[in-house]
Backbone as ProteinMPNN parsed JSONL, in Angstrom:
{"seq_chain_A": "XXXXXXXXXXXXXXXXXXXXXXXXXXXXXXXXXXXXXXXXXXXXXXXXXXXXXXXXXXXXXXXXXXXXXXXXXXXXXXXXXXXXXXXXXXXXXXXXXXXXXXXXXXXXXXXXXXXXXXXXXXXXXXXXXXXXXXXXXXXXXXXXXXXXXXXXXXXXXXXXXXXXXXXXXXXXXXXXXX", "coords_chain_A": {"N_chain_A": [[0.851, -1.175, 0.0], [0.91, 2.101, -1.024], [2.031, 5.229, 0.574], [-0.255, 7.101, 0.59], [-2.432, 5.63, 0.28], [-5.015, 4.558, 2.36], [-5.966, 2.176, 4.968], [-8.599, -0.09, 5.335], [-11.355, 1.006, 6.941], [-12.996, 0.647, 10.274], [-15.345, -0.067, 9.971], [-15.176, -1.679, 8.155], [-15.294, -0.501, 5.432], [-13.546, 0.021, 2.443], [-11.223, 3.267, 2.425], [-9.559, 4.336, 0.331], [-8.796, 6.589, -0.998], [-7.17, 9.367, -2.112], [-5.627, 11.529, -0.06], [-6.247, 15.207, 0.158], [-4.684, 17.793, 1.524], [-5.086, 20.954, 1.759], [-5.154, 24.738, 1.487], [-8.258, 25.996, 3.312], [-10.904, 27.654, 1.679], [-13.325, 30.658, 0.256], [-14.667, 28.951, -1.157], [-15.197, 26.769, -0.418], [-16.545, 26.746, 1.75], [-19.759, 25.717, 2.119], [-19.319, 23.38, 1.997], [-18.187, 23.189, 4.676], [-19.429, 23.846, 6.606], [-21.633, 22.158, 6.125], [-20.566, 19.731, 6.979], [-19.891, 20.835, 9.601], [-22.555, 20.677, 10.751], [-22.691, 18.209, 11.284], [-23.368, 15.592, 14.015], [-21.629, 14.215, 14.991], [-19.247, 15.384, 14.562], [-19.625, 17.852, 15.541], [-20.606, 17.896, 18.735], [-17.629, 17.462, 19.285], [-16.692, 19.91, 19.037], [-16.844, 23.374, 20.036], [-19.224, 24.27, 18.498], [-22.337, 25.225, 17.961], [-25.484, 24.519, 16.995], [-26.94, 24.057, 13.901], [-25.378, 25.745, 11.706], [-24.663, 28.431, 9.66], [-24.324, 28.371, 6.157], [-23.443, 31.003, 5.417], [-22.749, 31.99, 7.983], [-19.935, 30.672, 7.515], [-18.797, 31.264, 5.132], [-18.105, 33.645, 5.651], [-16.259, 33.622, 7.977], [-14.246, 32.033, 6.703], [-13.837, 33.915, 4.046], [-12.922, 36.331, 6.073], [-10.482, 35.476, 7.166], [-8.963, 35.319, 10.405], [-6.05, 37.131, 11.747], [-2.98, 35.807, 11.632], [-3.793, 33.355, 10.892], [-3.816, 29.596, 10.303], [-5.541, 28.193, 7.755], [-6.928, 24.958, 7.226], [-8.025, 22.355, 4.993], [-9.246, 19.141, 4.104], [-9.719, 17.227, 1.963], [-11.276, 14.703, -0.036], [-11.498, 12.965, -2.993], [-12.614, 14.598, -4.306], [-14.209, 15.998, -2.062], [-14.928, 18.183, 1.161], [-13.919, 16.735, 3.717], [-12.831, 16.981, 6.198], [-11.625, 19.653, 8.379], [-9.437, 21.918, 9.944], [-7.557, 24.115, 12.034], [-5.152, 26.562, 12.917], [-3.576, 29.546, 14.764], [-1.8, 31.523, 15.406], [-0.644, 32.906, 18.493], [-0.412, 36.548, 19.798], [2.063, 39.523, 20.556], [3.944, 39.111, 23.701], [3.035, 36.264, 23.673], [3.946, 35.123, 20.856], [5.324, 32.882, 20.29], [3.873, 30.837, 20.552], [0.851, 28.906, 19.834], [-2.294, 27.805, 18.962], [-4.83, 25.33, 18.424], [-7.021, 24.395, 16.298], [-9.566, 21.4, 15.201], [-11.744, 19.301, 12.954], [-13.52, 16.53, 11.834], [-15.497, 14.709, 9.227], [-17.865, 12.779, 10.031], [-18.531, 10.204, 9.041], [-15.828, 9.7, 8.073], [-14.208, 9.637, 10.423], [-11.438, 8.074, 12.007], [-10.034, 7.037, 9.616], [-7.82, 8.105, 9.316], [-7.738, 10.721, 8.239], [-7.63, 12.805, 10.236], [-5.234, 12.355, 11.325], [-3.526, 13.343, 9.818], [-4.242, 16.01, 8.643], [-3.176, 17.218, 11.541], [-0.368, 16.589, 11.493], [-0.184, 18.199, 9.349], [-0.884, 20.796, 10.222], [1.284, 20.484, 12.507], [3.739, 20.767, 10.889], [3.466, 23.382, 9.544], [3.414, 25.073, 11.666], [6.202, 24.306, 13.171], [7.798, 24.589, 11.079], [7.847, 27.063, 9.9], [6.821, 28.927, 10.707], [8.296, 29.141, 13.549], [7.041, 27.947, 15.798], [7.002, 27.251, 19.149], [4.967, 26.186, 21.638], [2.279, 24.608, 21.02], [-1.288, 24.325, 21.578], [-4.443, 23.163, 23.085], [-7.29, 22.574, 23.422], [-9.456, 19.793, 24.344], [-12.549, 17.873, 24.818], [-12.982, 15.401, 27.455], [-14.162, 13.295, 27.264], [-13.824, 12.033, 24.835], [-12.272, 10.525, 23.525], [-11.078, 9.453, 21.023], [-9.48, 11.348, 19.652], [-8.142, 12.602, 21.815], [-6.256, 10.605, 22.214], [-4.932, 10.567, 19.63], [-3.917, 12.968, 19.205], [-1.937, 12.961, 21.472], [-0.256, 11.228, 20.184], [0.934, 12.432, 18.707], [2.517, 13.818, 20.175], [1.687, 15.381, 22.287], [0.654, 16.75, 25.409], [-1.436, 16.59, 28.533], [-2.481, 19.19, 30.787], [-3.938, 20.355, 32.188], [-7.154, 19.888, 33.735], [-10.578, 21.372, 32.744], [-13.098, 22.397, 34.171], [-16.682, 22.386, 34.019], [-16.534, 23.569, 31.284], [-17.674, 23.515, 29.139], [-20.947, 23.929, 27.633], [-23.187, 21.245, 26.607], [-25.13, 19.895, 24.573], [-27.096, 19.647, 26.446], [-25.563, 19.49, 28.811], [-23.563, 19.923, 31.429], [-20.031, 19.859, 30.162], [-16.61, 18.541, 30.975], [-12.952, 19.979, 29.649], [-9.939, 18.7, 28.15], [-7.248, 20.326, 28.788], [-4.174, 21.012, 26.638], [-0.954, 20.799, 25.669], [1.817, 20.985, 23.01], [4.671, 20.99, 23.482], [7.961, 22.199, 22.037], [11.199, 21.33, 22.562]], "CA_chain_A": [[0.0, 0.0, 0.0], [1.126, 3.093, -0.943], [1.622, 6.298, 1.189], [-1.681, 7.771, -0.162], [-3.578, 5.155, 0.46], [-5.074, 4.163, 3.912], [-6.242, 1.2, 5.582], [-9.848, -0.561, 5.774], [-11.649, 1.334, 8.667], [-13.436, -0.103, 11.938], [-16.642, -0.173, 10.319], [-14.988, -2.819, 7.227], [-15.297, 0.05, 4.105], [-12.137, 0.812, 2.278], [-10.889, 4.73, 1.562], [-7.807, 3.873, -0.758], [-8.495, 7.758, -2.212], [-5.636, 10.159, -1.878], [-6.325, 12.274, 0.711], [-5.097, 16.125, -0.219], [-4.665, 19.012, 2.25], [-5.035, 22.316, 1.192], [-5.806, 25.999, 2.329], [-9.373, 26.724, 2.993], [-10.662, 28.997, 0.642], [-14.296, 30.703, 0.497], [-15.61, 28.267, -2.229], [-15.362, 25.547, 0.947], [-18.164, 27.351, 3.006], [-20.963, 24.788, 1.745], [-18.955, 21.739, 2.156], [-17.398, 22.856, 5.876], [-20.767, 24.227, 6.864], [-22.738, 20.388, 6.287], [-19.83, 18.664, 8.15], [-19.851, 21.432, 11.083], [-23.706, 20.222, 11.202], [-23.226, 16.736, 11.708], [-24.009, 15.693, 15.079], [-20.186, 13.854, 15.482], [-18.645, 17.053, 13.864], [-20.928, 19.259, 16.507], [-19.786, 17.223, 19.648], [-15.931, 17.593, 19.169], [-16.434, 21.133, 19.162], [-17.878, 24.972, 20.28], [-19.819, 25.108, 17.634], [-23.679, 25.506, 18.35], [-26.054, 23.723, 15.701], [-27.575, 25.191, 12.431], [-24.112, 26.918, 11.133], [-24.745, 28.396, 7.929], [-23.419, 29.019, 5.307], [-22.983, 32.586, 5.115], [-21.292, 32.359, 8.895], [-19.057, 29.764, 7.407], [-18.139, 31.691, 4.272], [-17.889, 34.985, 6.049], [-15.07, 33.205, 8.562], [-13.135, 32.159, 5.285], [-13.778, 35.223, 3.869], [-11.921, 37.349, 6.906], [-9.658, 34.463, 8.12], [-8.116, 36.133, 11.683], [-4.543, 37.604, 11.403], [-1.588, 34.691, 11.893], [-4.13, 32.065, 10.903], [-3.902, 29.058, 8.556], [-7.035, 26.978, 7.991], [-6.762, 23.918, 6.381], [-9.446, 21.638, 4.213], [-8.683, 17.462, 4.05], [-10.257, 16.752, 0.496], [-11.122, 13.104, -0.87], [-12.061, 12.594, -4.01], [-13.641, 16.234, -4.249], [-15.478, 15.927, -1.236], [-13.897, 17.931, 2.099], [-13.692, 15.589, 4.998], [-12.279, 17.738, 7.521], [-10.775, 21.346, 8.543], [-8.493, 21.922, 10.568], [-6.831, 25.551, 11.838], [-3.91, 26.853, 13.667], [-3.984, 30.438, 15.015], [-0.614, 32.452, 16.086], [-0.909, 34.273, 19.437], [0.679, 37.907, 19.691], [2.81, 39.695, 21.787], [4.701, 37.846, 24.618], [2.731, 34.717, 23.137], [4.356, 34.992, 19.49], [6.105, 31.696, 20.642], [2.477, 30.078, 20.873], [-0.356, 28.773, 19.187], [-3.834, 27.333, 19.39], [-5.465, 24.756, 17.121], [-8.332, 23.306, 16.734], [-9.8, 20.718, 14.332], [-12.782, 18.279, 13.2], [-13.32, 15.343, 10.64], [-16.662, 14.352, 8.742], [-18.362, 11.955, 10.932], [-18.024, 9.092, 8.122], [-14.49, 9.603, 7.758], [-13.504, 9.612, 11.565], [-10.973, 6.928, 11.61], [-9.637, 6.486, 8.545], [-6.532, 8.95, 9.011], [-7.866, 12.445, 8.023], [-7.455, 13.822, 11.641], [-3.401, 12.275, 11.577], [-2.968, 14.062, 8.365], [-4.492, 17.435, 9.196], [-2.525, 17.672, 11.937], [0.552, 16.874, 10.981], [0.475, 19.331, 8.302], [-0.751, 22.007, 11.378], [2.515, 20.635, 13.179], [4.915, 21.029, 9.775], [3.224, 24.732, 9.741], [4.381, 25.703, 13.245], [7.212, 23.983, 13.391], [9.132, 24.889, 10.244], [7.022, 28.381, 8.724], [6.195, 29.911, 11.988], [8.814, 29.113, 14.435], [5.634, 28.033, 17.204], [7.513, 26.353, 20.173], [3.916, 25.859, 21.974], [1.0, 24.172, 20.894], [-2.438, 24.373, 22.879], [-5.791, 22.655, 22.373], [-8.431, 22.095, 24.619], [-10.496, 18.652, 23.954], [-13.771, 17.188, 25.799], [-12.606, 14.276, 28.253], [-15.325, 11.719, 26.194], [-13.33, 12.641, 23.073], [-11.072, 8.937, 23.741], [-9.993, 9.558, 19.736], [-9.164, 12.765, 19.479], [-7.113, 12.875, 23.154], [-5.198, 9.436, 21.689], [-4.457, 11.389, 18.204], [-3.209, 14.564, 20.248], [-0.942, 12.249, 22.409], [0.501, 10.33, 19.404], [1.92, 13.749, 17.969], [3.353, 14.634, 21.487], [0.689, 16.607, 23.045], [0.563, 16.029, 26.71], [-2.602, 16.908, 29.286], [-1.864, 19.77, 31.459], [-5.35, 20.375, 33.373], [-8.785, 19.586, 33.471], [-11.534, 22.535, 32.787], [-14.189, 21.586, 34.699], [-17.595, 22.601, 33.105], [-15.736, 23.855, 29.86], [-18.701, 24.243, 27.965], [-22.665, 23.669, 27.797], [-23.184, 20.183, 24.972], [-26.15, 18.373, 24.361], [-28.173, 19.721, 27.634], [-25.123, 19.207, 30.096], [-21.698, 20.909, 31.098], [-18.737, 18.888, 29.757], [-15.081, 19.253, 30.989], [-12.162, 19.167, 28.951], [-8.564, 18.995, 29.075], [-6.224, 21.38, 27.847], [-3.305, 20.1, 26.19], [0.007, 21.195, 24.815], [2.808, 20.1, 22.841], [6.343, 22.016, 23.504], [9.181, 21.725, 21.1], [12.056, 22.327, 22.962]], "C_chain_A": [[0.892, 1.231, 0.0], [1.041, 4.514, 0.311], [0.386, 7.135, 1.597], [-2.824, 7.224, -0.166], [-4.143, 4.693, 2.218], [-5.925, 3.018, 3.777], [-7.88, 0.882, 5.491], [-10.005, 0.01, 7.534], [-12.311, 0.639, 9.488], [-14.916, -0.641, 11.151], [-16.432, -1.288, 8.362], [-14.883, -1.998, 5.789], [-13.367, 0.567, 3.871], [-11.874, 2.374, 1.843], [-10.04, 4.483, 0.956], [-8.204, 5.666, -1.583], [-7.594, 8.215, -1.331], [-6.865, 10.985, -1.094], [-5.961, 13.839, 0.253], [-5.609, 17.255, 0.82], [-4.337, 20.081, 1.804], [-5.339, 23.341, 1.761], [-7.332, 25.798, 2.268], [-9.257, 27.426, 2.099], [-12.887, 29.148, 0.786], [-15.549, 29.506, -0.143], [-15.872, 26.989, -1.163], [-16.687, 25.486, 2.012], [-19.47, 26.257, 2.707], [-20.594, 23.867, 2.55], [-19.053, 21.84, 4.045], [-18.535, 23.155, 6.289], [-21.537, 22.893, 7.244], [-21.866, 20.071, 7.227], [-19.577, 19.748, 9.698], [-21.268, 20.912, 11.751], [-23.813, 18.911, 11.892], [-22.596, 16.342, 13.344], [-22.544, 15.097, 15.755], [-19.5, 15.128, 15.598], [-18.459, 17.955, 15.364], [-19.901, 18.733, 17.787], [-18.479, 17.663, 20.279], [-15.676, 19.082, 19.599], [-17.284, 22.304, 20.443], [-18.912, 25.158, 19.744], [-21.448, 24.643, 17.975], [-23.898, 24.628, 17.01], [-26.562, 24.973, 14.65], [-26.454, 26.379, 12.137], [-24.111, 26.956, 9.762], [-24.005, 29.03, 7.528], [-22.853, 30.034, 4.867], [-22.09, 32.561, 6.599], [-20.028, 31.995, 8.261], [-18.461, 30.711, 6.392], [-16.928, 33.324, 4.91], [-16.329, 34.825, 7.121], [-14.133, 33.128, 7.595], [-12.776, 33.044, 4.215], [-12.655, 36.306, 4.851], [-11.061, 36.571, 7.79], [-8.809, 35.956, 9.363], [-6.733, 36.555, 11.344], [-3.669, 36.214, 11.72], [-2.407, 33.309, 11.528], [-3.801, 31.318, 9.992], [-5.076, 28.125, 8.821], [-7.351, 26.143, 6.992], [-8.528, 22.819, 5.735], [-8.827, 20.065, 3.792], [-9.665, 17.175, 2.877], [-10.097, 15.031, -0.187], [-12.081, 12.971, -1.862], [-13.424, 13.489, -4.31], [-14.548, 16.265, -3.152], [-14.271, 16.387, 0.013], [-14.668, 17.284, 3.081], [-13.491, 16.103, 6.209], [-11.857, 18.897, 7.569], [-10.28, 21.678, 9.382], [-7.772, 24.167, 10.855], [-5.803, 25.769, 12.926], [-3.865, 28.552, 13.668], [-2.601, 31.253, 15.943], [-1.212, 33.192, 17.397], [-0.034, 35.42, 19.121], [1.374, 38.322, 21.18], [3.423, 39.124, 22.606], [4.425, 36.481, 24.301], [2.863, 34.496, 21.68], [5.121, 33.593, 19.614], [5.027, 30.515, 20.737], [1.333, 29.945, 20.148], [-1.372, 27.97, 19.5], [-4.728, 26.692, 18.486], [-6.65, 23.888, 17.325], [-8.852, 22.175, 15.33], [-11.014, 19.628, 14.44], [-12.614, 17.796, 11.723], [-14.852, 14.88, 10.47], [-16.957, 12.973, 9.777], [-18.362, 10.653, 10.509], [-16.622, 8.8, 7.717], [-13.781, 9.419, 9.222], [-13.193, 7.42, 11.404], [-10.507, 6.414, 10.849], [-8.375, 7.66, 8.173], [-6.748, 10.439, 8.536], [-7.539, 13.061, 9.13], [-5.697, 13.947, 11.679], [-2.944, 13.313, 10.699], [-3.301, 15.521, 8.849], [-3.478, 18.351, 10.419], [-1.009, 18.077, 12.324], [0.915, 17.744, 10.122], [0.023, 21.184, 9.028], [0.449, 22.056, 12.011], [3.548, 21.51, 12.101], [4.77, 22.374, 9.613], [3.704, 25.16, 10.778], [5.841, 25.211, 13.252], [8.381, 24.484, 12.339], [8.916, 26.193, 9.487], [7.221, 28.891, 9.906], [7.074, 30.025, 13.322], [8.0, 28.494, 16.004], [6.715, 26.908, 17.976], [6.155, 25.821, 20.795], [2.584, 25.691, 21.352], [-0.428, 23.813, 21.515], [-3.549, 24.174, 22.305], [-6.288, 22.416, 23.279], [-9.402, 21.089, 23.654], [-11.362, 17.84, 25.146], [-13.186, 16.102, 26.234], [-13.456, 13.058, 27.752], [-14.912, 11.217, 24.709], [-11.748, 11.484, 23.337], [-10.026, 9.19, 22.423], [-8.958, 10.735, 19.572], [-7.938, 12.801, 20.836], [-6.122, 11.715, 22.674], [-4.533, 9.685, 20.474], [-3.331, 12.727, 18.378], [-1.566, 13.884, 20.633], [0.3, 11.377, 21.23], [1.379, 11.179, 18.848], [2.416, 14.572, 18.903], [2.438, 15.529, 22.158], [0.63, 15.961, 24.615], [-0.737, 17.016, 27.345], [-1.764, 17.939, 30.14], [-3.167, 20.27, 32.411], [-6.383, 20.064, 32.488], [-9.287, 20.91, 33.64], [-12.548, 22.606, 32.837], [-15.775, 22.867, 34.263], [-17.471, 23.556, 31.845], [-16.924, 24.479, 29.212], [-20.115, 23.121, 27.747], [-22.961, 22.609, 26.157], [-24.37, 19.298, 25.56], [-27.104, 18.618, 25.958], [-27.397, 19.551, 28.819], [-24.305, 19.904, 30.061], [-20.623, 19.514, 31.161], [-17.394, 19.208, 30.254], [-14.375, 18.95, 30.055], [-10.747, 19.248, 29.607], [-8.353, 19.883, 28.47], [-4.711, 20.616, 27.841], [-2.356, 20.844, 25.336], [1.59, 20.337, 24.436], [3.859, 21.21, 22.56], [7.723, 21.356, 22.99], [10.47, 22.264, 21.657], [13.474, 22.337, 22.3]], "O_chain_A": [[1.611, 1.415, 0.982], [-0.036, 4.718, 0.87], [0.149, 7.68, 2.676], [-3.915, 7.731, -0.427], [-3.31, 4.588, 3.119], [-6.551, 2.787, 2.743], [-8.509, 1.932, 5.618], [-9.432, -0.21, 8.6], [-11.999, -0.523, 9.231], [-15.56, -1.546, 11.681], [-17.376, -1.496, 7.6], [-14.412, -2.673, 4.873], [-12.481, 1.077, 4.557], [-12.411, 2.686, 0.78], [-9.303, 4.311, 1.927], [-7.826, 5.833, -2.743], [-7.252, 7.784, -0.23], [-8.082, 11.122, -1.222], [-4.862, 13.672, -0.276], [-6.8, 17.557, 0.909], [-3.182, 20.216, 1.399], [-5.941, 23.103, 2.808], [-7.764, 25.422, 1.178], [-8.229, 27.878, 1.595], [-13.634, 28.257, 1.19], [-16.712, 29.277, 0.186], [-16.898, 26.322, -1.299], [-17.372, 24.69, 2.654], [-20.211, 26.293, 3.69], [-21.189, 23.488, 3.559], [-19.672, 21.021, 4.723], [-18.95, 22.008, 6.458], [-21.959, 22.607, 8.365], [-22.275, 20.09, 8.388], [-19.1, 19.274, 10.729], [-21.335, 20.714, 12.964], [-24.629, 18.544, 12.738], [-21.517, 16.77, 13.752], [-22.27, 15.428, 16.909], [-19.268, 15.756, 16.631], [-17.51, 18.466, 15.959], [-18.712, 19.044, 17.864], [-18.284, 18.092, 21.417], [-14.741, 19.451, 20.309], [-18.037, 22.035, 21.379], [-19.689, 26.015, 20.165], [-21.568, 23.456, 18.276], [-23.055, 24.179, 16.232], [-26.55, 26.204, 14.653], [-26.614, 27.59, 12.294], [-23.788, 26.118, 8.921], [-23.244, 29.893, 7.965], [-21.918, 30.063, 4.067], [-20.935, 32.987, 6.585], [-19.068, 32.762, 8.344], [-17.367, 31.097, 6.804], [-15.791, 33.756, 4.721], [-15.447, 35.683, 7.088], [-13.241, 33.972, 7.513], [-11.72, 33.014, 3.582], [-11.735, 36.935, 4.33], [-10.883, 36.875, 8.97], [-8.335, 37.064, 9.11], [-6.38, 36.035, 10.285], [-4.449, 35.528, 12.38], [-1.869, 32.231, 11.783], [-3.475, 31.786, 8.901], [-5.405, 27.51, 9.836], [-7.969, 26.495, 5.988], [-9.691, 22.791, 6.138], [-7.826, 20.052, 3.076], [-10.704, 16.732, 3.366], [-9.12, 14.434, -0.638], [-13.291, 12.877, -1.658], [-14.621, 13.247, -4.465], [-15.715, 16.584, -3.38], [-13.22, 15.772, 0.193], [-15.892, 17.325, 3.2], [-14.004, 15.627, 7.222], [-11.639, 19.312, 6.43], [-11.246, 21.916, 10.106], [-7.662, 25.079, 10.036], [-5.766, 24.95, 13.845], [-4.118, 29.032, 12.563], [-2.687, 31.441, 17.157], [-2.156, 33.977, 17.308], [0.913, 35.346, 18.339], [1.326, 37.831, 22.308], [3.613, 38.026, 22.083], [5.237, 35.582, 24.519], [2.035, 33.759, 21.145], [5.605, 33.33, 18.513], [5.374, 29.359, 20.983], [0.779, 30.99, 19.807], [-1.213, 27.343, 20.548], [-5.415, 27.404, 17.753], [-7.042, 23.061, 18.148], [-8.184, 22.41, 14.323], [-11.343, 19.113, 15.508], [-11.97, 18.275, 10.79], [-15.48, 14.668, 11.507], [-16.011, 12.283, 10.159], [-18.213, 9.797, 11.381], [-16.304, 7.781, 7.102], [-12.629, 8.993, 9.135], [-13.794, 6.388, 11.104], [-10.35, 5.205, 11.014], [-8.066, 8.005, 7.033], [-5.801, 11.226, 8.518], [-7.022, 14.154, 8.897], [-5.007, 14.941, 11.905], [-1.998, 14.057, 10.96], [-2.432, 16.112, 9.49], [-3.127, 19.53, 10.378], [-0.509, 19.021, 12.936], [2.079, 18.126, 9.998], [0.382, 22.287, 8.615], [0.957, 23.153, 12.242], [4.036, 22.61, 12.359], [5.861, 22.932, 9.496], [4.736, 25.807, 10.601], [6.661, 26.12, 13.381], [9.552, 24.716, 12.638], [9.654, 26.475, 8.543], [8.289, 29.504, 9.89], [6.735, 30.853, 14.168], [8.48, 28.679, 17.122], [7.137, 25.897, 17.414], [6.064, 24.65, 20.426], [1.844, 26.664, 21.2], [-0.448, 22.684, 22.005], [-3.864, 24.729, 21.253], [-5.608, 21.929, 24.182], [-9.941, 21.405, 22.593], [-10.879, 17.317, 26.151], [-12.661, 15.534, 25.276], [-13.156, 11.894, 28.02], [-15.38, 10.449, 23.868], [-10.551, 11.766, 23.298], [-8.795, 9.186, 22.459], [-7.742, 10.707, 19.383], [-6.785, 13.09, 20.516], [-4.95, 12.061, 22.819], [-3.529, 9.015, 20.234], [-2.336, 13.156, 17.794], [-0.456, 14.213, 20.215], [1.449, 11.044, 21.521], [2.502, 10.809, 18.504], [2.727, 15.748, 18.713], [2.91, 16.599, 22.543], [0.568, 14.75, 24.831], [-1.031, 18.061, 26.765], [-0.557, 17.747, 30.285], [-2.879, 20.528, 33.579], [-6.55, 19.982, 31.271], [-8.747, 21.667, 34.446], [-13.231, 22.848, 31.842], [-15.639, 24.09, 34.294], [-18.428, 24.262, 31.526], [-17.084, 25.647, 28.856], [-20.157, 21.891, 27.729], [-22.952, 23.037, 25.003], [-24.519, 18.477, 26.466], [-27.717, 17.67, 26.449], [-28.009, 19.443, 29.882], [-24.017, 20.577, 29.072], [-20.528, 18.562, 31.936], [-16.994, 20.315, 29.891], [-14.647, 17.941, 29.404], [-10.364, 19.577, 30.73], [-9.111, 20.345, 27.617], [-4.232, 19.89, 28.712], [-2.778, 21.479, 24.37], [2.242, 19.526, 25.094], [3.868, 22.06, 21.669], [8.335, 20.366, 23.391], [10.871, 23.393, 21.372], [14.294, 23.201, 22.61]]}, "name": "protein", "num_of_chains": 1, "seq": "XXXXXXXXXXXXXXXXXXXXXXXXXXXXXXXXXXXXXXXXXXXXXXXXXXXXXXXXXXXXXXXXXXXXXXXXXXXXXXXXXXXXXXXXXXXXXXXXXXXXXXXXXXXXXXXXXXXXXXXXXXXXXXXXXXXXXXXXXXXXXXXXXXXXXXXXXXXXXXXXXXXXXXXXXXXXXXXXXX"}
């Protein structure tokens, strides 16, 4: 098997397409929009339900200053998005990323990929010694994906944020290149 291709996932279907990572760009707002909806997607994140398409465009439209915001594409269809976000001032040494994966694709290597090419951005474009992510404590994949690319736990943030009718904690988590 080639580089490019990945593995039969958990649930027995094969992806064998090339996966390709690229910038966001506004023409994405549809696609990232459906997969911010779906109810895995939703979960993982901040993001409230019913995110339309005009928020979505209007974000990729005025991306933040130091950001890069990535799009995981298979076989014209994106899969995932991914972003990385420079701090300023005394925290120019620091960044903050966050990321999610189509709810049919979790598992089949889009999340490894995404964020490796968030690390290869900090690490060799940007100079970022610190990496910082906060993820929900129920979020088993995602905290085992983190950890595999050096991220370590550094506290718990006990009712973090209001999901699904309850308060959730998460951790917070960074990976330091020293």
């Amino acid at each position: 098997m080639n580089s490019r291709q990945q593995e039969p996932d958990e649930r027995g279907s094969s992806r064998s397409e090339a996966v390709e990572i690229r910038a966001a760009r506004p023409s994405d707002a549809e696609s990232i929009a459906l997969i911010a909806n779906l109810p895995g997607f939703r979960a993982g994140t901040l993001r409230l339900p019913f995110q339309s398409i005009e928020q979505t465009r209007e974000w990729l439209e005025k991306p933040a200053p130091d950001a890069t915001n990535l799009v995981a594409v298979v076989a014209g269809q994106v899969v995932g998005n991914a972003g990385l976000r420079r701090h300023s001032g005394r925290q120019v040494h620091t960044g903050h990323l966050g990321m999610g994966v189509h709810d049919e694709f979790v598992g089949c290597g889009i999340g490894s990929k995404l964020l490796a090419a968030l690390i290869d951005t900090a690490d060799n474009w940007l100079a970022i010694k610190r990496l910082e992510l906060t993820v929900y404590v129920d979020n088993k994949s995602a905290i085992g994906l983190y950890e595999k690319f050096g991220f370590e736990t550094e506290g718990r943030l006990k009712a973090f944020a209001f999901r699904n009718g309850e308060y959730v904690d998460a951790f917070t988590m960074a990976r330091i290149r020293m």
